[in-house]
Structure formats: structure tokens, C-alpha cells
Coordinates of C-alpha atoms in Angstrom, one line a residue:
Chain Z
M1 CA 55.9 -80.7 30.9
M2 CA 58.5 -79.5 28.5
R3 CA 55.5 -78.0 26.2
F4 CA 54.1 -76.5 29.3
L5 CA 57.4 -74.8 29.9
A6 CA 57.9 -74.0 26.4
G7 CA 54.5 -72.4 26.3
R8 CA 55.1 -70.4 29.5
L9 CA 58.4 -69.3 28.5
T10 CA 57.2 -68.0 25.5
G11 CA 54.4 -66.0 27.4
L12 CA 57.0 -64.6 29.6
F13 CA 59.2 -63.4 26.7
I14 CA 56.1 -61.9 25.1
T15 CA 55.2 -60.2 28.4
L16 CA 58.4 -58.8 29.2
S17 CA 59.0 -57.6 25.4
V18 CA 55.8 -55.6 25.7
S19 CA 56.2 -54.2 29.3
S20 CA 60.1 -53.1 28.6
F21 CA 58.6 -51.7 25.2
V22 CA 55.9 -49.7 27.3
V23 CA 58.5 -48.7 29.9
F24 CA 60.8 -47.5 27.2
G25 CA 58.1 -45.8 25.0
A26 CA 56.5 -43.9 28.1
L27 CA 59.0 -41.5 27.6
Y28 CA 58.0 -40.6 24.2
L29 CA 54.1 -40.2 25.4
A30 CA 55.2 -37.2 27.8
P31 CA 54.3 -33.9 27.0
G32 CA 57.2 -32.0 25.4
S33 CA 60.3 -33.3 23.5
P34 CA 61.8 -36.4 25.4
E35 CA 65.2 -34.6 26.0
S36 CA 63.0 -32.0 28.1
V37 CA 61.6 -34.9 30.0
L38 CA 65.1 -36.2 30.3
L39 CA 66.5 -33.0 31.5
G40 CA 63.7 -32.4 34.2
N41 CA 63.3 -29.2 35.6
S42 CA 66.4 -27.5 34.5
T43 CA 66.6 -25.2 31.8
P44 CA 69.4 -26.3 29.4
T45 CA 72.1 -24.6 27.3
P46 CA 71.7 -25.7 23.6
E47 CA 74.9 -27.5 24.1
R48 CA 73.7 -29.4 27.0
R49 CA 70.6 -30.2 25.1
A50 CA 72.7 -31.5 22.1
A51 CA 74.8 -33.6 24.4
I52 CA 71.7 -35.0 25.6
R53 CA 70.1 -35.9 22.3
E54 CA 73.4 -37.5 21.4
Q55 CA 74.0 -39.7 24.5
Y56 CA 70.2 -40.9 24.2
G57 CA 70.7 -41.2 20.5
L58 CA 67.3 -39.3 20.0
D59 CA 68.3 -38.6 16.4
D60 CA 68.1 -42.2 15.6
P61 CA 65.1 -44.0 14.8
F62 CA 62.5 -45.2 17.3
M63 CA 62.9 -48.9 16.9
A64 CA 66.8 -48.6 17.1
R65 CA 66.7 -46.5 20.2
Y66 CA 64.4 -49.1 21.9
L67 CA 66.8 -51.8 20.7
H68 CA 70.0 -50.2 21.7
W69 CA 68.3 -49.3 25.2
L70 CA 67.2 -53.0 25.7
G71 CA 70.6 -54.2 24.6
D72 CA 72.5 -51.9 27.4
I73 CA 70.0 -53.3 30.1
L74 CA 70.8 -57.0 29.3
H75 CA 74.1 -56.2 29.7
G76 CA 73.5 -54.9 33.0
D77 CA 73.7 -51.1 31.8
L78 CA 70.6 -49.5 33.3
G79 CA 71.4 -46.0 32.2
T80 CA 72.7 -42.9 33.8
S81 CA 70.6 -41.1 36.6
F82 CA 70.3 -37.4 36.7
V83 CA 70.9 -37.4 40.3
G84 CA 74.7 -37.1 40.5
N85 CA 75.0 -38.5 37.2
Q86 CA 75.5 -41.8 38.8
P87 CA 75.0 -45.3 37.2
V88 CA 71.4 -46.3 37.8
S89 CA 72.5 -49.8 38.3
G90 CA 74.5 -48.3 41.5
R91 CA 71.9 -46.6 43.0
I92 CA 69.7 -49.8 42.7
G93 CA 72.4 -52.0 43.7
A94 CA 72.5 -49.7 47.1
V95 CA 69.1 -50.3 48.2
F96 CA 68.1 -53.5 46.4
D97 CA 68.7 -55.9 49.7
T98 CA 66.4 -53.7 51.8
T99 CA 63.5 -54.5 49.5
L100 CA 64.4 -58.3 49.4
Y101 CA 64.8 -58.4 53.0
L102 CA 61.2 -56.6 53.5
V103 CA 59.7 -59.1 50.9
G104 CA 61.2 -62.1 52.6
V105 CA 60.0 -61.1 56.0
T106 CA 56.6 -60.1 54.7
A107 CA 56.4 -63.5 52.9
V108 CA 57.2 -65.5 56.2
L109 CA 54.5 -63.5 58.1
I110 CA 52.1 -64.1 55.4
A111 CA 52.7 -67.9 55.5
A112 CA 52.6 -68.0 59.1
I113 CA 49.6 -66.0 59.7
G114 CA 47.6 -67.0 56.7
L115 CA 48.2 -70.7 57.0
G116 CA 47.6 -70.9 60.8
L117 CA 44.4 -69.0 60.8
G118 CA 43.3 -70.6 57.6
L119 CA 43.9 -74.3 59.6
L120 CA 42.3 -73.1 62.7
A121 CA 39.0 -72.0 60.9
A122 CA 38.8 -75.1 58.9
L123 CA 39.6 -77.6 61.6
R124 CA 37.5 -75.8 64.3
P125 CA 34.2 -75.2 62.7
G126 CA 31.6 -73.4 64.9
R127 CA 32.5 -70.2 67.0
I128 CA 36.2 -70.1 66.0
D129 CA 35.4 -70.4 62.4
A130 CA 33.0 -67.6 62.5
L131 CA 35.4 -65.3 64.1
V132 CA 38.2 -66.0 62.0
S133 CA 35.9 -65.5 59.0
T134 CA 34.8 -62.3 60.3
V135 CA 38.2 -61.0 61.3
T136 CA 39.8 -62.1 57.8
A137 CA 36.8 -60.4 56.0
V138 CA 37.7 -57.1 57.7
V139 CA 41.7 -57.4 57.8
A140 CA 41.3 -57.9 53.6
G141 CA 40.2 -54.6 53.5
V142 CA 42.9 -52.8 55.3
P143 CA 45.4 -51.1 52.9
A144 CA 48.8 -51.3 53.9
F145 CA 49.4 -47.6 54.0
V146 CA 46.4 -47.2 56.6
A147 CA 48.0 -50.1 58.4
A148 CA 51.3 -48.4 58.2
S149 CA 50.2 -45.0 59.5
V150 CA 48.0 -46.4 62.5
G151 CA 50.9 -48.8 63.3
I152 CA 53.4 -45.8 63.6
S153 CA 50.9 -43.9 65.6
V154 CA 50.4 -46.6 68.1
F155 CA 53.5 -48.8 68.2
A156 CA 56.2 -46.5 67.2
V157 CA 54.8 -43.2 68.9
R158 CA 52.6 -44.0 71.8
L159 CA 54.2 -47.5 72.8
D160 CA 57.9 -46.8 71.4
W161 CA 58.4 -50.5 70.7
F162 CA 59.7 -49.9 67.2
P163 CA 61.3 -47.2 65.2
A164 CA 58.8 -44.9 63.0
Y165 CA 61.3 -44.2 60.5
G166 CA 64.2 -45.9 58.6
A167 CA 65.8 -49.1 58.4
G168 CA 66.4 -49.8 62.1
G169 CA 69.6 -51.2 63.9
E170 CA 73.1 -52.8 62.9
G171 CA 73.1 -56.4 62.1
F172 CA 70.4 -59.1 61.5
L173 CA 68.3 -58.5 64.6
G174 CA 68.5 -54.9 64.4
R175 CA 67.1 -54.9 60.9
L176 CA 64.4 -57.2 61.7
H177 CA 63.3 -54.9 64.5
G178 CA 62.9 -52.1 61.9
M179 CA 61.5 -54.6 59.6
V180 CA 58.6 -55.4 61.9
L181 CA 55.9 -52.8 61.5
P182 CA 56.4 -52.5 57.9
A183 CA 56.4 -56.1 57.1
L184 CA 53.3 -56.5 59.3
S185 CA 51.5 -53.5 57.3
L186 CA 52.3 -55.2 54.0
A187 CA 51.2 -58.8 55.3
L188 CA 47.8 -58.1 56.5
I189 CA 45.9 -58.0 53.3
A190 CA 47.8 -61.0 51.8
S191 CA 47.6 -62.9 55.2
A192 CA 43.9 -62.6 55.1
L193 CA 43.2 -63.7 51.8
L194 CA 45.6 -66.5 52.3
A195 CA 43.7 -67.6 55.5
R196 CA 40.4 -67.5 53.6
V197 CA 41.8 -69.8 50.4
T198 CA 43.6 -72.3 53.0
R199 CA 39.9 -72.6 54.9
A200 CA 38.1 -73.1 51.8
A201 CA 40.7 -75.8 50.2
V202 CA 41.1 -77.6 53.6
R203 CA 37.4 -77.7 54.5
A204 CA 36.9 -79.0 50.7
E205 CA 39.0 -82.0 51.2
L206 CA 37.6 -82.7 54.7
D207 CA 34.2 -82.8 53.1
K208 CA 35.2 -85.5 50.6
E209 CA 34.4 -89.1 51.0
Y210 CA 37.9 -90.5 51.3
T211 CA 38.4 -88.5 54.6
Q212 CA 35.3 -89.9 55.8
T213 CA 36.4 -93.5 54.9
A214 CA 39.8 -92.9 56.6
R215 CA 37.8 -91.6 59.7
A216 CA 35.5 -94.6 59.5
R217 CA 38.9 -96.8 59.4
G218 CA 39.8 -95.3 63.0
I219 CA 42.7 -93.4 61.4
P220 CA 43.6 -90.6 63.9
G221 CA 42.3 -87.2 62.9
R222 CA 45.5 -85.5 62.9
L223 CA 47.1 -88.1 60.7
I224 CA 44.2 -87.7 58.0
V225 CA 44.7 -84.0 58.1
V226 CA 48.8 -84.1 57.9
R227 CA 49.1 -87.2 55.4
H228 CA 45.9 -86.9 53.2
V229 CA 43.8 -83.6 53.5
L230 CA 47.0 -81.2 53.6
P231 CA 48.7 -82.3 50.2
N232 CA 45.3 -82.5 48.4
A233 CA 44.5 -79.1 49.7
A234 CA 47.9 -77.7 48.5
P235 CA 47.8 -76.5 45.2
P236 CA 45.3 -73.6 45.5
I237 CA 47.1 -72.6 48.7
V238 CA 50.5 -72.4 47.1
T239 CA 49.2 -70.6 44.0
V240 CA 47.5 -68.3 45.7
G241 CA 50.3 -67.8 48.3
G242 CA 52.7 -67.5 45.5
L243 CA 50.7 -65.0 43.7
L244 CA 50.5 -63.1 46.9
V245 CA 54.0 -62.7 47.3
A246 CA 54.8 -61.8 43.8
A247 CA 52.6 -58.8 44.2
L248 CA 54.7 -57.9 47.2
F249 CA 57.3 -56.1 44.8
A250 CA 54.8 -53.6 43.9
G251 CA 53.6 -53.3 47.4
T252 CA 56.6 -52.3 49.0
V253 CA 56.2 -49.0 47.1
V254 CA 53.8 -47.7 49.5
V255 CA 55.2 -49.5 52.4
E256 CA 59.0 -48.3 52.2
N257 CA 57.6 -44.7 51.7
A258 CA 55.4 -44.7 54.8
F259 CA 58.2 -45.8 56.9
G260 CA 61.1 -44.0 55.3
L261 CA 62.9 -47.5 54.3
P262 CA 65.7 -47.1 52.0
G263 CA 64.6 -49.6 49.4
M264 CA 63.6 -49.6 45.4
G265 CA 60.1 -48.3 46.5
S266 CA 61.6 -45.2 48.2
L267 CA 64.0 -44.8 45.2
L268 CA 61.3 -45.1 42.7
I269 CA 58.9 -42.6 44.2
G270 CA 62.2 -40.3 45.0
S271 CA 63.1 -40.6 41.5
V272 CA 59.6 -39.6 40.3
N273 CA 59.6 -36.6 42.5
Q274 CA 63.2 -35.6 41.2
K275 CA 61.9 -36.5 37.7
D276 CA 64.8 -38.7 37.4
F277 CA 63.4 -40.9 34.4
P278 CA 66.2 -43.2 33.7
T279 CA 66.1 -44.3 37.4
V280 CA 62.3 -44.6 37.1
Q281 CA 62.2 -46.6 34.1
A282 CA 64.9 -49.1 35.4
V283 CA 63.1 -49.5 38.7
T284 CA 59.7 -50.3 37.3
L285 CA 61.2 -52.6 34.7
L286 CA 62.8 -54.5 37.2
M287 CA 59.8 -54.6 39.8
V288 CA 57.7 -55.9 36.7
T289 CA 60.3 -58.4 35.9
A290 CA 60.4 -59.6 39.7
F291 CA 56.8 -59.7 39.5
V292 CA 56.5 -62.0 36.4
L293 CA 59.3 -64.2 37.0
A294 CA 57.8 -65.0 40.5
N295 CA 54.3 -65.6 38.6
L296 CA 56.3 -68.1 36.5
V297 CA 57.8 -69.8 39.4
V298 CA 54.2 -70.3 40.9
D299 CA 52.8 -71.6 37.5
I300 CA 55.7 -74.3 37.5
T301 CA 55.3 -75.2 41.3
Q302 CA 51.8 -75.6 40.7
Q303 CA 52.5 -78.2 37.7
L304 CA 54.8 -79.8 40.0
L305 CA 52.4 -80.3 42.8
D306 CA 49.6 -81.1 40.8
P307 CA 50.0 -84.4 38.5
R308 CA 46.3 -84.2 37.4
L309 CA 47.7 -80.7 35.4
R310 CA 50.8 -82.7 34.2
Q311 CA 49.0 -85.4 32.5
G312 CA 46.3 -83.2 30.9
G313 CA 49.3 -81.6 29.3
T314 CA 46.8 -78.8 27.9
A315 CA 48.6 -75.7 28.9
Chain U
M1 CA 20.8 -67.4 33.8
T2 CA 17.4 -67.5 35.0
L3 CA 17.7 -63.9 36.1
T4 CA 17.4 -62.0 32.8
Q5 CA 15.3 -63.6 30.2
P6 CA 12.7 -60.8 30.3
S7 CA 12.0 -61.3 26.6
L8 CA 10.6 -64.9 27.3
T9 CA 8.8 -64.4 30.3
A10 CA 5.2 -63.5 30.3
V11 CA 4.1 -59.8 30.3
E12 CA 4.6 -58.4 33.7
S13 CA 4.0 -54.8 34.5
A14 CA 6.9 -52.5 35.3
P15 CA 6.5 -51.7 39.2
S16 CA 5.9 -55.5 39.9
R17 CA 9.0 -56.1 37.9
A18 CA 10.9 -53.5 39.8
N19 CA 9.6 -55.0 43.1
A20 CA 10.7 -58.3 42.0
A21 CA 14.3 -57.1 41.5
G22 CA 14.3 -55.4 44.7
R23 CA 13.3 -58.6 46.6
R24 CA 16.0 -60.6 44.7
L25 CA 18.6 -58.0 45.4
R26 CA 17.7 -58.5 49.2
N27 CA 17.7 -62.1 49.0
R28 CA 21.2 -62.2 47.3
L29 CA 22.6 -59.4 49.8
G30 CA 21.2 -60.7 53.2
A31 CA 21.3 -58.7 56.3
T32 CA 25.0 -58.2 56.2
G33 CA 25.1 -57.2 52.7
L34 CA 22.1 -54.6 53.1
V35 CA 24.1 -53.2 56.0
A36 CA 27.0 -52.7 53.8
L37 CA 24.9 -51.3 51.0
C38 CA 23.4 -48.8 53.4
W39 CA 27.2 -47.6 54.6
I40 CA 27.7 -47.4 50.8
A41 CA 24.8 -45.2 50.1
L42 CA 25.7 -43.0 53.3
M43 CA 29.1 -42.3 52.1
I44 CA 27.7 -41.5 48.6
G45 CA 25.4 -39.2 50.3
C46 CA 28.2 -37.4 52.1
A47 CA 29.8 -37.0 48.9
A48 CA 27.0 -35.8 47.1
L49 CA 25.8 -33.4 49.8
A50 CA 29.2 -32.2 51.1
P51 CA 28.7 -28.6 50.5
V52 CA 25.7 -28.7 52.3
I53 CA 26.3 -30.8 55.2
A54 CA 29.9 -30.1 55.9
P55 CA 29.8 -27.6 58.9
H56 CA 32.9 -25.8 57.9
D57 CA 35.1 -25.0 54.9
P58 CA 37.4 -27.8 54.5
N59 CA 40.4 -25.5 53.7
A60 CA 39.7 -22.8 56.1
Q61 CA 42.6 -22.8 58.7
D62 CA 42.2 -21.6 62.0
L63 CA 45.8 -21.3 63.7
L64 CA 44.5 -20.3 67.1
H65 CA 42.8 -23.5 67.4
V66 CA 45.4 -26.0 66.3
Y67 CA 44.6 -29.8 67.2
A68 CA 41.6 -28.9 68.9
A69 CA 40.0 -31.8 71.1
P70 CA 36.7 -33.4 69.6
G71 CA 33.4 -31.9 70.4
G72 CA 31.9 -28.0 70.6
D73 CA 32.5 -26.4 67.4
H74 CA 34.4 -29.0 65.9
L75 CA 32.5 -32.3 66.1
L76 CA 36.0 -34.4 65.4
G77 CA 38.4 -31.6 66.4
T78 CA 41.0 -30.0 64.1
D79 CA 44.3 -30.7 62.3
G80 CA 47.7 -29.2 62.4
T81 CA 46.5 -25.9 60.9
G82 CA 43.1 -25.7 62.5
R83 CA 41.2 -27.2 59.9
D84 CA 38.1 -28.9 60.7
I85 CA 38.6 -32.9 60.5
L86 CA 35.0 -33.8 60.0
S87 CA 34.7 -31.2 57.1
R88 CA 37.8 -32.8 55.4
L89 CA 36.3 -36.1 55.7
I90 CA 32.9 -35.4 54.3
W91 CA 34.6 -33.5 51.4
G92 CA 37.4 -36.2 51.2
A93 CA 34.5 -38.7 50.3
R94 CA 34.2 -36.8 46.9
T95 CA 37.7 -37.5 45.5
S96 CA 37.9 -40.7 47.3
L97 CA 34.9 -41.9 45.8
V98 CA 34.6 -40.3 42.3
G99 CA 38.3 -41.6 41.6
P100 CA 37.7 -45.2 41.6
A101 CA 34.1 -44.7 40.1
L102 CA 35.8 -43.2 36.9
V103 CA 38.4 -45.9 36.9
V104 CA 35.7 -48.8 36.8
L105 CA 33.5 -46.8 34.4
L106 CA 36.2 -46.3 31.9
S107 CA 37.5 -50.1 32.2
L108 CA 33.7 -51.1 31.8
V109 CA 33.3 -48.6 28.6
V110 CA 36.2 -50.0 27.1
G111 CA 36.6 -53.6 28.4
L112 CA 33.0 -54.8 27.9
P113 CA 32.8 -54.1 24.1
L114 CA 36.2 -55.6 23.7
A115 CA 35.2 -58.8 25.5
L116 CA 32.0 -59.3 23.6
A117 CA 33.8 -58.6 20.3
A118 CA 36.6 -61.0 21.4
A119 CA 33.7 -63.8 22.4
W120 CA 31.4 -63.2 19.5
R121 CA 34.2 -63.2 16.7
G122 CA 36.7 -65.6 18.1
G123 CA 39.8 -66.8 16.1
W124 CA 42.6 -64.1 15.9
L125 CA 40.6 -61.3 17.5
D126 CA 39.9 -63.5 20.5
A127 CA 43.5 -64.6 20.6
V128 CA 44.9 -61.1 20.4
V129 CA 42.6 -59.8 23.0
G130 CA 43.3 -62.6 25.3
R131 CA 46.9 -62.3 25.4
F132 CA 46.8 -58.3 25.5
L133 CA 44.7 -58.6 28.5
D134 CA 47.0 -61.5 30.0
I135 CA 49.9 -59.0 29.4
V136 CA 48.0 -56.1 31.0
F137 CA 47.1 -58.3 33.9
S138 CA 50.9 -59.1 34.4
L139 CA 51.5 -55.5 35.1
P140 CA 51.0 -54.4 38.8
A141 CA 48.4 -51.6 38.7
I142 CA 50.3 -49.5 41.1
L143 CA 53.4 -49.2 38.9
V144 CA 51.5 -48.7 35.8
A145 CA 50.2 -45.8 37.8
V146 CA 53.6 -44.6 39.2
L147 CA 55.2 -44.8 35.6
A148 CA 52.0 -42.4 34.2
V149 CA 52.5 -40.0 36.7
A150 CA 56.2 -39.9 36.1
V151 CA 55.4 -39.3 32.3
F152 CA 52.9 -36.8 32.7
R153 CA 52.6 -34.9 36.4
P154 CA 51.5 -35.9 39.6
G155 CA 47.5 -35.5 39.7
P156 CA 44.1 -37.5 39.6
A157 CA 43.9 -37.5 35.8
P158 CA 47.0 -39.5 35.2
A159 CA 46.5 -41.8 38.0
I160 CA 42.8 -42.4 37.0
L161 CA 43.5 -43.1 33.5
A162 CA 46.6 -45.4 34.4
L163 CA 44.2 -47.7 36.7
A164 CA 41.6 -47.6 34.2
V165 CA 43.9 -49.5 31.9
A166 CA 45.5 -51.4 34.6
Y167 CA 42.0 -52.8 35.5
L168 CA 40.8 -53.7 32.1
P169 CA 41.4 -57.4 32.6
Y170 CA 39.5 -57.6 36.0
V171 CA 36.3 -57.0 34.0
A172 CA 37.1 -57.8 30.5
R173 CA 38.6 -61.2 31.3
V174 CA 35.5 -62.4 33.3
A175 CA 33.1 -60.8 30.7
R176 CA 34.7 -62.8 28.2
S177 CA 34.3 -66.1 29.7
A178 CA 30.8 -65.2 30.4
A179 CA 30.1 -64.2 27.0
L180 CA 31.9 -67.2 25.5
R181 CA 29.6 -69.6 27.7
Q182 CA 26.5 -67.5 26.6
R183 CA 27.6 -67.5 23.0
A184 CA 27.5 -71.6 22.9
M185 CA 24.0 -71.3 24.1
P186 CA 21.3 -72.6 21.8
Y187 CA 19.2 -69.4 22.0
V188 CA 22.3 -67.4 20.5
A189 CA 21.9 -69.9 17.3
A190 CA 18.3 -69.4 17.4
L191 CA 18.6 -65.7 17.2
T192 CA 21.4 -66.0 14.4
V193 CA 19.2 -68.3 12.4
Q194 CA 16.2 -65.7 12.8
G195 CA 18.5 -63.3 11.2
H196 CA 19.5 -60.9 14.2
G197 CA 22.9 -59.3 13.3
G198 CA 25.9 -59.7 15.7
V199 CA 25.9 -56.6 17.3
A200 CA 22.1 -56.4 18.3
I201 CA 22.6 -60.2 19.9
C202 CA 25.6 -59.0 21.6
A203 CA 23.7 -55.8 23.0
R204 CA 20.4 -57.2 23.6
H205 CA 20.9 -60.6 24.6
L206 CA 24.7 -61.4 25.5
L207 CA 25.3 -58.0 27.3
P208 CA 22.3 -58.8 29.5
N209 CA 22.9 -62.3 30.4
I210 CA 26.8 -61.6 31.6
T211 CA 25.4 -58.6 33.8
P212 CA 25.3 -60.4 36.9
V213 CA 28.4 -62.2 36.6
V214 CA 30.1 -59.0 35.5
G215 CA 28.0 -56.9 38.0
A216 CA 29.3 -58.7 40.9
Q217 CA 33.2 -58.0 39.8
I218 CA 32.3 -54.2 39.9
P219 CA 32.1 -53.7 43.5
I220 CA 35.6 -55.6 44.1
A221 CA 37.2 -53.4 41.3
F222 CA 35.7 -50.6 42.7
A223 CA 37.5 -51.6 46.2
N224 CA 40.7 -52.2 44.7
A225 CA 40.7 -49.1 42.9
L226 CA 39.7 -47.1 46.1
M227 CA 42.6 -48.7 47.8
D228 CA 45.2 -48.1 45.0
L229 CA 44.0 -44.3 44.5
A230 CA 44.2 -43.6 48.2
A231 CA 47.5 -45.3 48.1
L232 CA 48.6 -43.1 45.3
S233 CA 47.0 -39.9 46.8
F234 CA 49.1 -41.0 50.2
L235 CA 52.3 -41.0 48.2
G236 CA 51.4 -37.8 46.7
L237 CA 51.2 -38.9 43.3
A238 CA 47.2 -38.4 42.7
V239 CA 45.1 -36.1 44.6
Q240 CA 47.6 -33.3 45.8
S241 CA 47.8 -32.4 49.4
P242 CA 45.8 -29.2 50.3
Q243 CA 43.0 -30.9 48.6
A244 CA 40.8 -33.3 51.1
D245 CA 41.1 -37.1 50.1
W246 CA 40.9 -39.9 52.5
G247 CA 44.3 -41.1 51.1
V248 CA 45.7 -37.4 51.6
L249 CA 44.3 -37.4 55.2
V250 CA 46.0 -40.8 56.2
N251 CA 49.4 -39.4 55.3
D252 CA 49.9 -36.7 58.2
A253 CA 53.0 -37.9 59.5
Q254 CA 53.7 -34.6 61.3
A255 CA 50.7 -35.0 63.4
V256 CA 51.4 -38.9 63.7
L257 CA 54.7 -38.4 65.3
Q258 CA 53.5 -35.4 67.6
G259 CA 50.9 -38.0 68.9
H260 CA 47.8 -36.5 67.2
S261 CA 46.8 -39.5 65.2
S262 CA 42.8 -38.9 65.4
Q263 CA 42.6 -37.6 61.7
V264 CA 44.6 -40.4 60.4
V265 CA 42.3 -43.0 62.3
Y266 CA 39.4 -41.5 61.0
A267 CA 40.2 -41.5 57.8
G268 CA 41.9 -44.8 57.7
V269 CA 38.6 -46.3 59.2
L270 CA 36.6 -44.7 56.4
I271 CA 38.6 -46.4 54.1
I272 CA 38.2 -49.8 55.3
A273 CA 35.0 -49.7 56.2
T274 CA 34.0 -48.5 52.4
V275 CA 36.6 -51.4 50.9
V276 CA 35.1 -53.8 53.5
A277 CA 31.3 -53.1 52.7
L278 CA 32.2 -53.2 48.9
M279 CA 33.8 -56.6 49.0
L280 CA 31.0 -57.9 51.0
I281 CA 28.6 -56.6 48.4
G282 CA 30.7 -58.2 45.5
D283 CA 31.2 -61.5 47.5
R284 CA 27.3 -61.9 48.2
L285 CA 26.5 -60.9 44.7
G286 CA 29.0 -63.5 43.2
G287 CA 28.7 -66.2 45.7
D288 CA 24.9 -66.7 45.0
I289 CA 25.7 -67.1 41.3
R290 CA 28.2 -69.8 42.0
R291 CA 25.4 -71.2 44.8
R292 CA 22.9 -71.3 42.3
R293 CA 24.9 -73.1 39.6
V294 CA 25.9 -75.9 42.6
R295 CA 22.3 -76.1 43.3
R296 CA 21.2 -76.6 39.6
A297 CA 23.5 -79.4 39.2
P298 CA 22.4 -82.6 39.2
Q299 CA 23.2 -84.1 42.7
P300 CA 22.4 -87.4 44.4
T301 CA 19.7 -87.1 47.1
G302 CA 20.8 -87.8 50.6
R303 CA 24.2 -88.8 51.7
T304 CA 25.6 -92.1 50.9
P305 CA 26.9 -93.4 53.9

């Protein structure tokens, strides 16, 4: 287990180093000088240009600049946004919770819908299974932005059940009300994929001989499923479910913009349009970090769930 | 593996071989798979023949007939500036299909040689390529594209290039592991002993033999690229607004808020149908390979009670 952890942490370190390098270096790939990207659309005075070069240390060697930037980030200084000259960390702090809330609600929906439909299909072969399989095959092809637009037109405009735009009302329930459509749109594909994986994993365990033996011994079907089949089917389900939830951090970009939710995704696209490069860098890096960390958690959980992987020690 | 060893089979005339390939494809796809294939062919046809079959100019505005109802001159009605929705959907097939095709093509052109070289050489090259693919795999494709658009400019070219990079691992990882399996087969050793060079073996034997496995990945990668690119166009980062694109057409918040959602629904349905069809085809192609491998494994006959 220790060797596995050490290996994964090294991998994490390398991945985060490379992605931070890419996020930082991207600025220098841009056509034109870096300060013109940093200055955005404005035409600067020579003094402003010099101030920018000074502020970002553009006259230092590239690696020195990168390490300086990285050091600042590790100390919690994410740079200064061009919008109102505020610290980027403050702008992110103001919208961070909306994204976390959205990811949380979506994860609950994915678990409930995905596991529910998957179990239903696995335990009820025949017509129900065929129906669930067809539905999940179609839903797996419904992108979040299509679901969002159609959802707004049906449930917000026609039926007026939910707000079409913005973060919803006050308090926990008010916010939840505003999150229903965005979270559902974001959850569709992931729920369908999780349902298929759950169905396959549970079905595979049901077909094994120990299940038949247990059934032959007269153990009630429900008990077999809960006590034996589910724990054995859990590892692939948890892995896929975790990876799908990890991917949500990037998925929020689309949904938040479709619904005008003030979260990290809206901040990111807004910053791209305003050419606010420091904010783009910080948000991208945070989202990648969240994604990579969530993947690590999934890996570790998988090890804890499946003793066979632990004994193998080949990770 | 049984699919492509043409050099070992007896001489076969070209047309009969083509027939056999067609039959195999039909068997692998099944009835629903064939329907999916027909849908894809229809979409490609629309994209290719857009100038011929589109009833109107997709960008011609007609401010006297705003939000016209379906029927008559405009089969699917018009949008908020009186543009013909059907024509915009047909023209939209072009950008919506060409973009993902470029993404997949670019990632294949770079990814396949990379995967073959890594599998053939092994050692440090394989370790570096493997690690590189792992890292790229851990970057969400949409974020890579957003970063590229932020650096360059909003438009299809940066988005397509960025997605091609992000999609490298999808193809290359599968190709690498399949190539590693082939590399361990006796026929490769036999060819090496006969004095064939590494590049020739890779190009003439490994590549054809990993094609079924990689081929099953292509429709799935295409479907994902279609969804990602359409999402980027929806966000206004790839294809830009006056141009017709399915992703752009879904982003018509103004019409939706005024209760005119037909264009959004049509474009959404086209995206969903195309994605589902592609995934179904990929599933069938890949599933057949899996089933065959299972069938070939030694299995006890009959069920033990």
C-alpha cells in the first residue's frame, strides 16, 4: 500500500508540475509579446508597458519566471486580475462555493439515478432491462448544453417550474431550487454511463457460481444481492462513478454558462472573453488540480475496496 | 486477429474479398448498427451536398418573416432574424462534422506512429510516451481547448488543434497496448528473423492487425469530439455565431426565453442522434472483438450444475 501511495503521489506531482508548466507557458505561445496578451485589448503607454514587464518579471529568464509564479501560487497568491485590478484569489473565492454546490448536487443525482437504473436493469432481466438499456444508450449521447437549453425552454419558460437564469433563491432550499435544472443537465450522461457499468458489474456477479450456490442453499435473493453481490460488484462501480464525478469540474464550465450561474465556469469563460489571462490561468489550474486530486482519491478508494489489488502490489 | 492476415490466406479475387469485408461489417453491426450507419451517411450527405439541397441561403435574413411557423416556403420555420432553420441545420452539418473529423484525424496521424514506435522500441521511449499520454489523459479536453482559445483567439482552428492534442491518448493508448500484444506474437519474431526492418513490420503487419481494435475507438472519439466542439461553439469559443453550426444553433437563449425553442430542439436532436449513432457503431465494432476473444478462450462445455 505504501509503495502504491508513493507511486501515485509521484505521478500526481509530475502531472501537476507539467500541467502548471503548460498553463504558465501557454501565455508565451500566444502571438505577440506576452505583455500585449497581459494587457488585453487596451493600447498601453510605454510606462504602463514597462510597469507590466516589471510586475510580471518579463525580463527574467523563463524558468525563473515560472518558478516565481508557481511559488506565489503555492503561497495562495493567484495573481492580479485585469478586471478591477483585484486579486484573482478573491474573485475565485466569491464564486467557488457555487461550483462546489453544483458538483455536489450533481454527484448525488448521478449516484441515485445511475445506481438505481443500473440495479433495476440488472435485477429485472427481460423487458425492463431492455428498456433501461435503450434509454441509457440514448441519454449517454445527450450533451449537457443541449439538455440545458431544452430544459430551460420546457421547464423554465413553458412550465415555469424553475428559474431559467441565475443562482436561484435564498437559503439552502432556494439555492437547491435553482440548481435542479443545471445539475440534471450535467448529470444525464454520467448517470447513463454509471447505470450501464452498474448493470454489467452486478450482472457479472449474479452469473457467478457462488450466487447459484447461495441460491441453491435457500438464501433469500435480497440477502444474496445485498450481502454478496453488491460488495463484489462495487469496485468497478465506485471507480467509474468517481471518475465521472471528477470530470464534473470541467463539465461545470458549460452548464454554468448556459444557466448564468455565477461559478468558476462562468468566471473562466468571462475571463477568456475579457482577455483576463491571470484569471484564466488560475481557474484552469485549479480545475485541473481538482480533477487530478479527485482521480487520486478514486485510485486509493479502489485499492481499499479490492484486497486483490493490495496483495498484488504491482501498482 | 483473424480479420487481417491477407498475406497468409489463399489468393482471393479483389471483388470477393470486398464482398466478404462488407458481409463481415454487416454481421458486426447488426440491424441497429446498420440503421446508425445509414444515419451517419445521411448526415455526411447533407454536409457534402449542402449548397445543392439547402432550400435557402443559410445566412439570408428576412425581417418580415421572423419566427415563421413550419411549413410552406420554410419547412422548419425561421429564426429570430427570419433565416431558414432547415437550411441552417443542413449547412451546420458541415462545421459540426468536419471539426470532429479533423480532431480525430490529427490525433490518429500523431498518435498511431507514436504508439507503434513506443510498442516497437520499448524501454525508455515507451516509458516516456506512456507517461506523456497519462499526463495528457489527466487534462480535461474542454479545459485544454478553453486555454488554447484564451491564448490565441476564439475560433474553430485553436479549438480543433487543442482537442486533437487532448484526444491523443484516447487513440494512442489503445493502439499501444494492442501493438504490444501483437509485438509478442511469433509471426513478428519470424518476420524479424527473415530480415524485415522494424518500420516495415510496423507499417505492413502491426498496423493492419491493430486496425480493428483502433477502428472501434474512432467512432467513439468522433462522438466525443463532436460533443466537445459543439459545446465550445455553444460557449462562443469555436465556430462563431453568424455561421451555422449545430452547437451555435443550440445557443439561442433569446428565442428560447421568448418561447421559440424549435431551432434549439432540432439542432439538439441532430447532435444527440449523431452522437448516439456513432457510439452504437463504436460499441458494435468493439463488442464484436471482445466477444470473439471470449469465444476463442478454452471454455468448459455445458454448465456445471
